[in-house]
CSV table of C-alpha atoms in Angstrom, one decimal:
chain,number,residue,atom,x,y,z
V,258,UNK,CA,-27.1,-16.1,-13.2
V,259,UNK,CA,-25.7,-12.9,-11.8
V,260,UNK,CA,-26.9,-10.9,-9.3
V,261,UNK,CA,-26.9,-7.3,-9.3
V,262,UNK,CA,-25.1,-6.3,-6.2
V,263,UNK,CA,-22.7,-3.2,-7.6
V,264,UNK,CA,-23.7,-0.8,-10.3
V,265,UNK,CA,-20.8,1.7,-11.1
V,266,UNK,CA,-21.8,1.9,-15.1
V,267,UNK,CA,-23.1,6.2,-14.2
V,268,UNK,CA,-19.5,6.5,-12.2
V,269,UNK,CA,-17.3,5.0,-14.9
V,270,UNK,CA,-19.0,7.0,-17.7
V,271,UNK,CA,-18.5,9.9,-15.9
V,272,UNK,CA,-14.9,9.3,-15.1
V,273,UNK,CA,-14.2,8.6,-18.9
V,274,UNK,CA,-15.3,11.9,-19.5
V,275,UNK,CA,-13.7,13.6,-17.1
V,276,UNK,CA,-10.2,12.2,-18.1
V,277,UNK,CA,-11.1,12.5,-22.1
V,278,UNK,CA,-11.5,16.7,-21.1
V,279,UNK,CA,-8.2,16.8,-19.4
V,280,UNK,CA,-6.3,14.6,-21.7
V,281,UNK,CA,-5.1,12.3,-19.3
V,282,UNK,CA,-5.9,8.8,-21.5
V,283,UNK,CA,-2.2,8.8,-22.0
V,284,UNK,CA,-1.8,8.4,-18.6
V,285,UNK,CA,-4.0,6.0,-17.6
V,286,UNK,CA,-2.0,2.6,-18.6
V,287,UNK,CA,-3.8,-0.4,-16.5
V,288,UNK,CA,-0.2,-0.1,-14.5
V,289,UNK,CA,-0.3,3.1,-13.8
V,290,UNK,CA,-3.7,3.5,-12.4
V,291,UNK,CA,-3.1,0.3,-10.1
V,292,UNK,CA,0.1,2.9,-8.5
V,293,UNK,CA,-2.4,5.6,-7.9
V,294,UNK,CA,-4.8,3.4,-6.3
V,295,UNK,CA,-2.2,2.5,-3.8
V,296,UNK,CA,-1.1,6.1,-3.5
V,297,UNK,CA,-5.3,7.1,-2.6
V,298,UNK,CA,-5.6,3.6,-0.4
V,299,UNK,CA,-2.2,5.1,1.7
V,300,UNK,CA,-3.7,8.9,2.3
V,301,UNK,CA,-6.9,7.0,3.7
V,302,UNK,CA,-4.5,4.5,5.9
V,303,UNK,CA,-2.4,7.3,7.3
V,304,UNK,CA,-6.1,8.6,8.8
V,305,UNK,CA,-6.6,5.6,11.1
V,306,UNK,CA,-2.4,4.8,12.0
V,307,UNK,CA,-2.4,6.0,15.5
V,308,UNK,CA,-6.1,5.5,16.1
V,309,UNK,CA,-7.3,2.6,18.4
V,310,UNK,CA,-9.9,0.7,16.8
V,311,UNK,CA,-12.2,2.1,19.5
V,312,UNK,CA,-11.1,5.5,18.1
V,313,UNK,CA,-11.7,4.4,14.1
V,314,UNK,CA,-14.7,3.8,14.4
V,315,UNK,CA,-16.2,7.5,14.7
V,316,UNK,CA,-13.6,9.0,12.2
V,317,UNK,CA,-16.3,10.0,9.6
V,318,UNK,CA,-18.3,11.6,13.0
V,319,UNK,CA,-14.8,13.3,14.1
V,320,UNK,CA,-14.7,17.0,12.4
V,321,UNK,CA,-11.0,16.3,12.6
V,322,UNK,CA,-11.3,13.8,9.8
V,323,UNK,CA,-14.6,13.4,8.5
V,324,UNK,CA,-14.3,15.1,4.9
V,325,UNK,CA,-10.5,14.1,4.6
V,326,UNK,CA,-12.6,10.0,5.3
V,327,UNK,CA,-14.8,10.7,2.9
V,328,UNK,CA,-12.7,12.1,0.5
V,329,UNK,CA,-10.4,9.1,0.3
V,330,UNK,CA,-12.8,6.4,0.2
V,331,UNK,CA,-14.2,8.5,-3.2
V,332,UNK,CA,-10.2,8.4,-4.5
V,333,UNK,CA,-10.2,4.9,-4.0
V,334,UNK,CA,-13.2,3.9,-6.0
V,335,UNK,CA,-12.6,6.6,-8.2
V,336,UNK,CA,-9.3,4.8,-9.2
V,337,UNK,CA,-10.9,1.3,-8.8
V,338,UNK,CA,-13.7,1.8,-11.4
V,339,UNK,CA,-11.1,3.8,-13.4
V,340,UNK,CA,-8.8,0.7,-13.2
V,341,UNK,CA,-11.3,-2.0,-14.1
V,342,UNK,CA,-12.4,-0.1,-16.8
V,343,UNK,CA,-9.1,0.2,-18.4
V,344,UNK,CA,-9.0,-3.7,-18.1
V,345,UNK,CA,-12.9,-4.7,-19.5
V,346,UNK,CA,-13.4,-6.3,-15.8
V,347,UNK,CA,-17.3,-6.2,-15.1
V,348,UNK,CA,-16.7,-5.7,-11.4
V,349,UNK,CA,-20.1,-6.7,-10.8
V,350,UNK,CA,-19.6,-10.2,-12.4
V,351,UNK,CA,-15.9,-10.4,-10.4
V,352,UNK,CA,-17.9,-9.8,-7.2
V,353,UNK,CA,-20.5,-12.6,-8.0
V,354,UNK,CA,-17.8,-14.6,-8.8
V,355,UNK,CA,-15.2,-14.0,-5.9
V,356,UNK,CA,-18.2,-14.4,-3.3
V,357,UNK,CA,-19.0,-17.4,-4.6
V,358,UNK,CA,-15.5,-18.6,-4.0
V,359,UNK,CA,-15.2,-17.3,-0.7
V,360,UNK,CA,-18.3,-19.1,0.6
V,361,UNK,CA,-16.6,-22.1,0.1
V,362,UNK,CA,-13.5,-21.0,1.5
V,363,UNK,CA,-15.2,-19.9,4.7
V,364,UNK,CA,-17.9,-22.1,5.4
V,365,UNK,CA,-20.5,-20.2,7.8
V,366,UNK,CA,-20.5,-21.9,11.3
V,367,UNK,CA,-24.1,-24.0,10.8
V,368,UNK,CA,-25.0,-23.2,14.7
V,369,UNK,CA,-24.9,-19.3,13.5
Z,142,UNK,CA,-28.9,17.3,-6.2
Z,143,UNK,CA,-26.9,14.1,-5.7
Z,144,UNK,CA,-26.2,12.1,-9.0
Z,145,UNK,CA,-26.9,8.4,-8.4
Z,146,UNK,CA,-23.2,7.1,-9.8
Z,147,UNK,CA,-22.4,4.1,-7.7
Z,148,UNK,CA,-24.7,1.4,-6.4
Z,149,UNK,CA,-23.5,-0.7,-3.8
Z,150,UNK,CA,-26.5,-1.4,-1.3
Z,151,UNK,CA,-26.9,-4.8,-2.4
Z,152,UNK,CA,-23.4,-6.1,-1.9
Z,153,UNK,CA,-23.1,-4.5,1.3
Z,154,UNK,CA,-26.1,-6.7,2.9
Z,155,UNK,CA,-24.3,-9.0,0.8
Z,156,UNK,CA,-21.3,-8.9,3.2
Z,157,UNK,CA,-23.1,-8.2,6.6
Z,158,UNK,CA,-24.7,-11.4,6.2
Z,159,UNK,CA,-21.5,-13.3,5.4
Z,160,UNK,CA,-19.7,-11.6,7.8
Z,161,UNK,CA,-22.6,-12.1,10.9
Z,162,UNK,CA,-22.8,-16.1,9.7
Z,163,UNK,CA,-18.9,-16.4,10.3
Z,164,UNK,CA,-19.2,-13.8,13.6
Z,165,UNK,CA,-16.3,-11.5,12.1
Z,166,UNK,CA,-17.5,-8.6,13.4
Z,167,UNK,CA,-15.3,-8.3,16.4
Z,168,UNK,CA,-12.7,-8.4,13.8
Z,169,UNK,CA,-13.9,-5.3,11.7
Z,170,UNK,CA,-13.2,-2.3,12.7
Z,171,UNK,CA,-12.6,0.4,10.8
Z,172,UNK,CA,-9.0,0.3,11.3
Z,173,UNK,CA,-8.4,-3.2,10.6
Z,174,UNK,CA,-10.6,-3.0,7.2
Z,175,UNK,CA,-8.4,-0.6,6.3
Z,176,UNK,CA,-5.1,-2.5,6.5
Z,177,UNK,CA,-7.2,-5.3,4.6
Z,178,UNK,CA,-7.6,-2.9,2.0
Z,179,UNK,CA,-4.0,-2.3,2.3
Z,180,UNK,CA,-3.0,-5.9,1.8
Z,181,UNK,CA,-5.9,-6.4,-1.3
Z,182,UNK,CA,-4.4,-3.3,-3.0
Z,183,UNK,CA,-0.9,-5.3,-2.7
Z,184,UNK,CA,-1.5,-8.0,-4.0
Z,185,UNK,CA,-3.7,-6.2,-7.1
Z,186,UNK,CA,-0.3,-4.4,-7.8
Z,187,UNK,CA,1.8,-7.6,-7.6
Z,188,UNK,CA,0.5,-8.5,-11.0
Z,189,UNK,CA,1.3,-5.6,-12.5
Z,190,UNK,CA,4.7,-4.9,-11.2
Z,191,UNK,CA,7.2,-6.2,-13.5
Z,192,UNK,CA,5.1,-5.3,-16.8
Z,193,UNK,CA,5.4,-2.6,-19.3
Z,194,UNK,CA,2.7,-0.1,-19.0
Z,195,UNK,CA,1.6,-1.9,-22.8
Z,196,UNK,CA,1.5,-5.6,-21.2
Z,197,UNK,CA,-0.7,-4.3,-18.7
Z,198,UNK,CA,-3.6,-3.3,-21.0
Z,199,UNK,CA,-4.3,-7.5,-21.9
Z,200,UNK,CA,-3.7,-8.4,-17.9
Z,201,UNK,CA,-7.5,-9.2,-17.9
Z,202,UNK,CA,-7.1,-11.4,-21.3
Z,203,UNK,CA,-4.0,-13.2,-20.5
Z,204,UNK,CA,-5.0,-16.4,-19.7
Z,205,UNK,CA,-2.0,-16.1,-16.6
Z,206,UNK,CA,-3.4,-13.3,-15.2
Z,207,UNK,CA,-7.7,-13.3,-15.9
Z,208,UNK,CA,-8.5,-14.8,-12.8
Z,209,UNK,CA,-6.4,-13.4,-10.6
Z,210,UNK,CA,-6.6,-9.7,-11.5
Z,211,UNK,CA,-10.8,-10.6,-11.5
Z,212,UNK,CA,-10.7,-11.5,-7.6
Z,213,UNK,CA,-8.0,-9.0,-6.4
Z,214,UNK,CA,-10.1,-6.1,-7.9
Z,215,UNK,CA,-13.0,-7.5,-6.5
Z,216,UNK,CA,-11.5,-7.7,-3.3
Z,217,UNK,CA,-10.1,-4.4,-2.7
Z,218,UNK,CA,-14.3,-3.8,-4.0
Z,219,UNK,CA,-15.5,-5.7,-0.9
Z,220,UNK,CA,-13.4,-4.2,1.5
Z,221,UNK,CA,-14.0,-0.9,0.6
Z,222,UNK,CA,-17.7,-1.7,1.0
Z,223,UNK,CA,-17.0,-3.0,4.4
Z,224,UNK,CA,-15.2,0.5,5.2
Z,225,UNK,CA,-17.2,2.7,4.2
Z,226,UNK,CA,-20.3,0.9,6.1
Z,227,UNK,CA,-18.5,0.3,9.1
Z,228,UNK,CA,-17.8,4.4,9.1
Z,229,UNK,CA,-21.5,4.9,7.9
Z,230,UNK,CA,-20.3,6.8,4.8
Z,231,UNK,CA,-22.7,6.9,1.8
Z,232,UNK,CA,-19.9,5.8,-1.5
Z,233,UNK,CA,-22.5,7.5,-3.8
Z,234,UNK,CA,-22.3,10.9,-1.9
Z,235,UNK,CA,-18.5,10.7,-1.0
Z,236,UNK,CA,-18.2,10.3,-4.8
Z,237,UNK,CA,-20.2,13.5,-5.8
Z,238,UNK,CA,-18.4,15.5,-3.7
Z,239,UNK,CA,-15.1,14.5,-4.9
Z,240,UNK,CA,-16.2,14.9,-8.4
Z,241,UNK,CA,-17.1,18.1,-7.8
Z,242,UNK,CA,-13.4,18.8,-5.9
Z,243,UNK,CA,-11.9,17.5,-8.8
Z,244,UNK,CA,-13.4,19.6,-11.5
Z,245,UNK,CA,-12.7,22.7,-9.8
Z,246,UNK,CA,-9.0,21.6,-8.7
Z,247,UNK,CA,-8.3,20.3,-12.1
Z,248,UNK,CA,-10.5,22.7,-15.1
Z,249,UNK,CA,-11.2,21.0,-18.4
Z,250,UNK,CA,-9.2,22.0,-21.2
Z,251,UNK,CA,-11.6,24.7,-23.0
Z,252,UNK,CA,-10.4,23.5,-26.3
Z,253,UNK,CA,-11.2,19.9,-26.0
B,230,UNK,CA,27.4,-17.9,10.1
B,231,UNK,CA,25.8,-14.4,8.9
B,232,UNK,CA,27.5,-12.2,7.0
B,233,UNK,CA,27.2,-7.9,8.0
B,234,UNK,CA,25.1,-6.7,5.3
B,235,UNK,CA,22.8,-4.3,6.7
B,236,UNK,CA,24.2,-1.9,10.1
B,237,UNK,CA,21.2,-0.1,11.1
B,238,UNK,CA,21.0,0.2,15.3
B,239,UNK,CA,22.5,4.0,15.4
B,240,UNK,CA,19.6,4.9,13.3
B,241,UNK,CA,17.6,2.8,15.9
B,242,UNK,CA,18.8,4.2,18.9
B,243,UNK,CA,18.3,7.9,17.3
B,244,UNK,CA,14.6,6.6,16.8
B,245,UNK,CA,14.2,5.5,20.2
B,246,UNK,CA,15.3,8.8,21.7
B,247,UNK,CA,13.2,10.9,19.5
B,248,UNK,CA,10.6,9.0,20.2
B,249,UNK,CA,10.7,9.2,23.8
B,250,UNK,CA,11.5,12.6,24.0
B,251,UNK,CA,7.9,13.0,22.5
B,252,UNK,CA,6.4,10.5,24.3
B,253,UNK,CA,5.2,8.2,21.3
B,254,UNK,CA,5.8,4.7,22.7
B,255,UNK,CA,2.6,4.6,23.2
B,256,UNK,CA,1.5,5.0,19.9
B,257,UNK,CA,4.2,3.1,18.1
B,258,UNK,CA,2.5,-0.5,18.3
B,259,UNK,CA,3.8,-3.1,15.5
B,260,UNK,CA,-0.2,-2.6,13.8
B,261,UNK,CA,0.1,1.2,14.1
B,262,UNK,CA,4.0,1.5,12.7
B,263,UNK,CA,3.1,-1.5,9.8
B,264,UNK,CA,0.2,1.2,8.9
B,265,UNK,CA,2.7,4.4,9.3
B,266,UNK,CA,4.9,2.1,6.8
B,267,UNK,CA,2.2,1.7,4.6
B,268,UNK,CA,1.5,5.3,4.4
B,269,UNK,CA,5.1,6.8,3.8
B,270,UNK,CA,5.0,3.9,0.8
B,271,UNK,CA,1.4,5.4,-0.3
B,272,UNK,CA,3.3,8.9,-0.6
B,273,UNK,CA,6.6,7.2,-2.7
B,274,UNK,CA,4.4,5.4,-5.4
B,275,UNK,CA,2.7,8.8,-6.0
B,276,UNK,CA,6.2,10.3,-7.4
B,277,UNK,CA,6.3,7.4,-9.8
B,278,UNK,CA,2.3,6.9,-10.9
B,279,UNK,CA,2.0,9.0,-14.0
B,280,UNK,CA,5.9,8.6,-15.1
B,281,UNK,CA,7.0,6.1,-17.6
B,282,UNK,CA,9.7,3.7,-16.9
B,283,UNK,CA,12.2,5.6,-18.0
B,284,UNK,CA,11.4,8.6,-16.7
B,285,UNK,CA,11.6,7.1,-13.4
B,286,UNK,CA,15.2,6.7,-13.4
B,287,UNK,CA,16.1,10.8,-13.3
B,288,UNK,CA,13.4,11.3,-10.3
B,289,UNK,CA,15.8,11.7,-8.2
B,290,UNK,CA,17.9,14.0,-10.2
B,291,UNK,CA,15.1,16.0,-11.2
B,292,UNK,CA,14.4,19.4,-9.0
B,293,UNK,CA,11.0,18.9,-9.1
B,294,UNK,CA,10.8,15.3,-7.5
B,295,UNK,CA,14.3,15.0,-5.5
B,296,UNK,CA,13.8,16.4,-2.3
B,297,UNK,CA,10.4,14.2,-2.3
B,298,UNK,CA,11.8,11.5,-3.1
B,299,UNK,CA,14.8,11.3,-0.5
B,300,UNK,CA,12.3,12.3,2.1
B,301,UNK,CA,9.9,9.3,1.0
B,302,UNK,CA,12.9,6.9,0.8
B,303,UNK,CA,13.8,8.1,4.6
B,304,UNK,CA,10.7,7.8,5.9
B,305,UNK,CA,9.9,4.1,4.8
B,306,UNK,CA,13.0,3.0,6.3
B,307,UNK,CA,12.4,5.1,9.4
B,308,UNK,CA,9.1,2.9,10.4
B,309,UNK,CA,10.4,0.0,8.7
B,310,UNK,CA,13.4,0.1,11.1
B,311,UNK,CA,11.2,1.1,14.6
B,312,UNK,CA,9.0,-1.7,13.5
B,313,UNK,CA,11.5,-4.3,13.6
B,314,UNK,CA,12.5,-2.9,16.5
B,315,UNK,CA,9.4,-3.1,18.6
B,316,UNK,CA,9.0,-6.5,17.0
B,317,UNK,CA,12.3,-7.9,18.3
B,318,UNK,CA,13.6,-8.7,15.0
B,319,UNK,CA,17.3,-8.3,13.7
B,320,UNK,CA,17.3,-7.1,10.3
B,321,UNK,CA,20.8,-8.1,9.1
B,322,UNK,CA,19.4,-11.8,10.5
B,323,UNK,CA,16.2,-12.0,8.4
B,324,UNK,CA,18.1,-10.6,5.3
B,325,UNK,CA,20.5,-13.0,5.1
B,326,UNK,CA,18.2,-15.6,6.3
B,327,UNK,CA,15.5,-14.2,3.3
B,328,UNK,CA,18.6,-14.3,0.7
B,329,UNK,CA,19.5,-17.9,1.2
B,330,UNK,CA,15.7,-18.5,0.8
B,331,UNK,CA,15.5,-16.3,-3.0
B,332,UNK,CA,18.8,-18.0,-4.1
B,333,UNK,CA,17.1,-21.5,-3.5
B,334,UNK,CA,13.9,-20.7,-5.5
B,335,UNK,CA,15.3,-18.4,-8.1
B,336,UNK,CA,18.5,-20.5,-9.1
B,337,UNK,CA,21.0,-18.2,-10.9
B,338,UNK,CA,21.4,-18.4,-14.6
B,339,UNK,CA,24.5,-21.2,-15.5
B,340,UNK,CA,25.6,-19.1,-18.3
B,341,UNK,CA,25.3,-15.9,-16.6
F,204,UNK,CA,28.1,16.8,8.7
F,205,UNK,CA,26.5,13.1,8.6
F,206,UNK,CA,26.1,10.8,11.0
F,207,UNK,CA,26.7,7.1,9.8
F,208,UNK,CA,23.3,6.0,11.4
F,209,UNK,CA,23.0,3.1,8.3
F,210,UNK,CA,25.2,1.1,6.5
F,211,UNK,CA,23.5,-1.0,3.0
F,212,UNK,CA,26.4,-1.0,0.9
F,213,UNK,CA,27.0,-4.4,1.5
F,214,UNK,CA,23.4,-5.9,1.0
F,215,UNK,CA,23.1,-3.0,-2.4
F,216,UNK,CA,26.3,-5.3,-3.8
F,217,UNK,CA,24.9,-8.4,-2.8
F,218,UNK,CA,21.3,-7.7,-4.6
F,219,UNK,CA,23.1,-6.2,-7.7
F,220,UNK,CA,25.2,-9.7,-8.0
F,221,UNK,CA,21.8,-11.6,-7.6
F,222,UNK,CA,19.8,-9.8,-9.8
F,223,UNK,CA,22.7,-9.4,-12.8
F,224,UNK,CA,23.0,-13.6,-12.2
F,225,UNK,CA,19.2,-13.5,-13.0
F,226,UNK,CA,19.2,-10.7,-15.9
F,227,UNK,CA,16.5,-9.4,-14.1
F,228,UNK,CA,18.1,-5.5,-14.5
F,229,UNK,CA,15.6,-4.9,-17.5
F,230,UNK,CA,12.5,-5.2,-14.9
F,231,UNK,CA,14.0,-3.1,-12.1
F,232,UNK,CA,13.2,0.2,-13.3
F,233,UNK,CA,12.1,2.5,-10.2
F,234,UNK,CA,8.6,2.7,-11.0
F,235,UNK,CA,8.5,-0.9,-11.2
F,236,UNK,CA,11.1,-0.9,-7.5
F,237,UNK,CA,8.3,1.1,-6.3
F,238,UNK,CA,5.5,-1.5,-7.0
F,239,UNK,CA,7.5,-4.2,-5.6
F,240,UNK,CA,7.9,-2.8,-2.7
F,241,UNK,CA,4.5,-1.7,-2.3
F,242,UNK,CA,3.4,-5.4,-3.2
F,243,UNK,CA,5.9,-6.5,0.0
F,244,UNK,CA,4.3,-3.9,2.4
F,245,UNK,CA,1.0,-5.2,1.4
F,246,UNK,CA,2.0,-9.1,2.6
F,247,UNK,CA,4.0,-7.6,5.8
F,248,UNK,CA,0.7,-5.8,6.6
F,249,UNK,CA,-1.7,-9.0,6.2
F,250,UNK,CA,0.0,-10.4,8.9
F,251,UNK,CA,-1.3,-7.7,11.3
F,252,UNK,CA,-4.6,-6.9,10.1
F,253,UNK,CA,-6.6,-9.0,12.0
F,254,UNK,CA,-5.0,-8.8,15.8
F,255,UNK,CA,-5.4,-6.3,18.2
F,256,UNK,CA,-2.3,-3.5,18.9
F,257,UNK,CA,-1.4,-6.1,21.6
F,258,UNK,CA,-1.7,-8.7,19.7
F,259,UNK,CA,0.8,-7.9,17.4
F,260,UNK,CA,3.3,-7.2,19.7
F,261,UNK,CA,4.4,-10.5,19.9
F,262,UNK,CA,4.2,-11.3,16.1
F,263,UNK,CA,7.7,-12.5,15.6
F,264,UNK,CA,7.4,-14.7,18.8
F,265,UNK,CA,4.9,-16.6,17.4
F,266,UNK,CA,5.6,-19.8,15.9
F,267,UNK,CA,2.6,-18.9,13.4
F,268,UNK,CA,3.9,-15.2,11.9
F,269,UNK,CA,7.6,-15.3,13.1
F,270,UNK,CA,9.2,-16.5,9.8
F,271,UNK,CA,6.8,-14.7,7.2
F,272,UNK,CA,7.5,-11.6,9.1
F,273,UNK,CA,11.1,-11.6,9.5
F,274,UNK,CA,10.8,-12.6,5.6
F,275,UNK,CA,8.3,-10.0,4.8
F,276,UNK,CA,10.3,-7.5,6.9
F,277,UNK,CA,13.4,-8.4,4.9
F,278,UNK,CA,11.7,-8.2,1.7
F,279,UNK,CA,10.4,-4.7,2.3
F,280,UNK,CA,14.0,-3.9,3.0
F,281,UNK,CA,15.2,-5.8,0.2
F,282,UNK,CA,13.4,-3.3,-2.7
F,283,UNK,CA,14.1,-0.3,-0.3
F,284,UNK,CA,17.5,-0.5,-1.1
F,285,UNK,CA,17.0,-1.9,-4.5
F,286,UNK,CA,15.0,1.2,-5.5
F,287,UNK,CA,17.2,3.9,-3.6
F,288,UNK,CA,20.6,2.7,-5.7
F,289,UNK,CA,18.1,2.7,-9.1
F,290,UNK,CA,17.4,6.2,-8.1
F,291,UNK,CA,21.3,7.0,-6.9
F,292,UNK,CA,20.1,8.2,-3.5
F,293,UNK,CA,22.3,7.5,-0.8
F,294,UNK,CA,20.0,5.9,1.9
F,295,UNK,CA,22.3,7.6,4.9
F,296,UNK,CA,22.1,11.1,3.8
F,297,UNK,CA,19.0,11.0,2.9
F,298,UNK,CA,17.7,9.7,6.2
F,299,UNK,CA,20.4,12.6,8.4
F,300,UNK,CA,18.2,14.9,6.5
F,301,UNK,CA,15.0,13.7,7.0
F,302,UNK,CA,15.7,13.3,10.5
F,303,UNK,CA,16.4,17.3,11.0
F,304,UNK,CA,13.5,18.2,9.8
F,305,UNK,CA,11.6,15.9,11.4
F,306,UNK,CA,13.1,17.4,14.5
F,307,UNK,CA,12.2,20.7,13.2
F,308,UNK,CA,8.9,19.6,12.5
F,309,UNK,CA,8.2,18.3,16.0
F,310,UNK,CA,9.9,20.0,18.9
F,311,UNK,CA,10.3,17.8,21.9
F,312,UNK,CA,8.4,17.9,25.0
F,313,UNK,CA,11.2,20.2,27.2
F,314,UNK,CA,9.3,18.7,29.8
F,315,UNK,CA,10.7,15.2,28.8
């Protein structure tokens, strides 16, 4: 049994018809949306490169850099839905599934 | 009026909890969530990188590639989770108002 | 015995004085410069995301792309060479070291 | 007038002998260069993500990350070159340029 931990089903229809108003299907290969999720995940890097880790942790606070956080988080996931869709991933089943594995990968220290 | 797009309350008490029984925390900031990110994205693109934009459409089917391509999108899922929490950033506003950004940088075609 | 293959300590020493002159050091950690890396290879992939195969190989001949695309190029090497620098490693060293390596596990075709 | 600051010509003729041994010239498109070296940045930056700025200044001292990130530092430089003779950019004049207008860009301190 799954458990509901994500729901992006609203997101993804939405992003289906944004790109099927623009024409941009041709575009979206599996391949080629993987690219511009790396493209989104380096804008959002490049806002913490010279920041301490002290300092990254008030970047969505920081006026600086608090829409340009925002903004590329939304890229990311935009391009992340957008991707799995292409492929017919349910990401909510991958999560089940990868959390599963990673609990037996990292057992929790029992004196926690 | 926010839309409710994304979901992802759930998972991310999902995380917290496996992250506090394994005392991570120290660990992630926002800084070095990002690079994770960075290295989940990488290894998501390393199956993709030697296919035709056509071979990349059945990644999820290919017996080679199901699992793998399952668990890297789900992690780059978890980690962005873990970012946006870490900066206190709500996914399901961020994403509204880069949805709205987007349709007025990019119009619809009027004839579609 | 390692053969010359890669010369690249002018371009280091013109790093290090531009550097200095700005008074960067202090920013130019191995984490921080493997993020700045990350982020000049963030910019790169977006040149290529929406272009087929083929019309990747005239990006750089293309007016519209080939200015961007030398600067990209520059830039990755520029913080790939400072952070091998601040890590103390010898680039011709690890290439020739990291060839011997991908000769052994990808063995060359006998009828090539 | 350029300044020979790097010098690849030797490592560009040893990868083009490698990869024509392999047939592997029908895969090394620049879009799929680009993706390579993206999946390569992605491994390079696992190795920091976790440690502290200090922490990772003695990566390649440690008998734990010294050879993966000499390797991973090679292997970044590796498709870097790969992907700059695909595109016909010449990796020296490209980076003389970039380098004036970064000086251009950012004055220096005359303090300095």
């Amino acid at each position: 049994m799954t458990e509901r931990l994500v729901e992006v089903k609203a997101l993804d229809a939405a992003l289906q018809r944004f790109t099927r108003a623009r024409h941009w299907e041709q575009y979206h290969s599996p391949k080629n949306l993987a690219m511009a999720l790396t493209g989104e995940v380096g804008e959002l890097v490049e806002i913490f490169q010279w920041l301490t880790e002290e300092q990254s942790r008030s970047v969505a606070q920081n006026p600086e850099t608090a829409e340009a956080v925002r903004d590329e988080l939304a890229d990311v996931l935009i391009y992340l839905v957008e991707l799995a869709s292409a492929l017919g991933v349910d990401l909510n089943e991958a999560i089940n599934a990868k959390l599963v594995k990673n609990a037996l990968k990292y057992p929790a220290d029992p004196a926690a």
